[in-house]
Amino acid sequence: MRSTALLVLAASLACRGGGDASGDRRTLVDSRDNEDPRSLDPALSTDVPTGRAVAYVFDGLTRFTPDARLEPGLAERWDVSPDGLTYTFHLRQGVKFHDGTPFAARHVVHSFRRALDPASLGGRPTPLLPIKGASDFNTKRATDVAGVVARDDSTVVVTLGEPLAFFPKLLAMPVAAIVPDSTTKDFGLHPVGTGPWKFVEWQHDDFLRFAANQSYWGGAPRFDSLVARIIPEKSTAVAEFESGNVDVLLVPEADTPEWEQTDERKGLLQSAPALRFVHVAINTTRGPLAKREVRQAINHAVDVGSVLRQLFGSRGRRAAGVIPPILEGADTTRQPYAFDPARARQLLTQAGYPNGIDIELWVSPVYVRLAQTIQGYLSQSNIRAKLVQRDAPSVREAARKGETDMSVRDWYADYPDAENFLYPLLYSANKGVGGNYSFYANPEFDRRVASARREQNDTLRARLYREADALAFTDAPMLYLFFYNELYAVQPWVRNFQVPVIFNGQRWLGVELRNRGGR
């Protein structure tokens, strides 16, 4: 079945110019996904492949650009009340769903209610929970969502339970996408939205096909069809790219040196920071790790620069805090902890451990090499780390329960805001299951983060983020490693492609395809 579907796809692409070396290319083939989307229903968007596909077919009130800037979507503009509680969204006129149904305010109310409905089993409505009454409705304590009202056909008023300055960013998440007010039971297999691409076909575990929405309110895409190939094996994706059968490739980490050291390949590369933070959570409540000097010693003991070069092909930037440098609130002048084993041993002595310490470092199979390398560095500073290897769910569960000394962690942001790093990773109310595996608690840090969440002034909010990040960096509740960079190979006939910082930021608007032999 799989081989038959691929043959059909190849023939189809050749007919439409996607695999033909002559003539204009009319189909772009993307190979970033290695597994099927869970669904194409926004209410069930809990994974990256689903989120990407939802962004093609649907619009939200807001949306992200490839470089993670927020911009208007189905809402042309919005006003915020002085107390930060009420958002009034003014909707675009003349927008239609792919089936011809005119878009109106009632669809926003319906979509939010539908995503929050407990009947949408398995969904993750977190971005909508700040809305007043949303949590009560989601847990069946209320029969409606009090905070969403269609004032008229072109205006929606959203009231929050408490001020949340970055709330418009949450509405750019896939679960907040707008759907028609009549959806079939198999809507996830036959989606209808207002987005730039119309759903055409889904051959499970092989590919999804989308056709350009020529009537799109934001301007039609510049090629006819988009194919999202599902290729589980990285080596297969590379081979397909080299054969010209796919146009965009996410370069595997292990292949980075080979691509960067070959002139022909290097010319095809594009890179951009990802909202991905690799670190080691240090449980600040366990034994010697409760002392700040010990945690600082751990940071001085590891040569993070060498780790980044040797294990990750230099695909990243050393971390000097938890906020990625591309986000507002990051202090790009702050220096990371220097690799200094002598200083590490000195700090251990100051903390009362002249003979060093013994700890456990928990790790899942994905990062065993990283953990082994860290273990080697720590040993040079009399920090004796025993590796505890478990599957990822077991490591996560143990860390949440506070049963680990240290655990290797890879954090992907859900939305491009410094809050999505500071708040879940280090805010005291989120200890354990909330994401704070360090069990870190600093009242001054909490005060700044709480204030920033409410602050409507962007400049003041960035300052609060920066101050909070500086406090935590000094307290060292984690071993700060690096922020990851995505590396793409893009065929020379693809024009205007921009590597997306966030998974749903590239909707292929403005991207062009040219003759493979063209210049």
Coordinates of C-alpha atoms in Angstrom, one line a residue, residues 64 67-70 169 273-276 317 322-332 411 413-422 462 465-466 469 483 501-502:
F64 CA 3.1 34.2 13.6
D67 CA 10.6 34.9 12.4
A68 CA 8.0 34.5 15.2
R69 CA 6.6 38.0 15.1
L70 CA 2.9 38.3 15.9
K169 CA 0.1 35.2 21.0
P273 CA 17.3 29.8 16.0
A274 CA 14.6 27.5 17.3
L275 CA 12.6 28.1 20.5
R276 CA 14.4 25.0 21.9
R317 CA 24.2 29.2 21.0
V322 CA 16.6 30.6 29.9
I323 CA 15.4 33.3 27.4
P324 CA 16.4 32.7 23.8
P325 CA 18.4 35.6 22.4
I326 CA 15.8 36.2 19.7
L327 CA 13.0 37.0 22.2
E328 CA 12.3 40.3 23.9
G329 CA 13.7 40.2 27.4
A330 CA 16.8 38.3 26.6
D331 CA 20.1 39.9 27.8
T332 CA 22.4 39.2 24.9
W411 CA 12.3 22.4 26.3
A413 CA 8.4 26.7 23.6
D414 CA 4.7 26.6 22.7
Y415 CA 4.7 30.3 21.8
P416 CA 7.4 32.9 21.2
D417 CA 7.5 34.8 24.5
A418 CA 10.1 34.9 27.3
E419 CA 7.3 34.0 29.7
N420 CA 7.1 30.5 28.1
F421 CA 10.6 29.8 29.4
L422 CA 10.6 31.7 32.7
A462 CA 11.0 43.1 28.7
Y465 CA 11.8 39.4 32.1
R466 CA 15.5 40.4 31.9
D469 CA 16.4 35.8 34.2
F483 CA 19.6 27.2 22.5
V501 CA 11.5 29.9 14.3
I502 CA 8.2 28.4 15.5

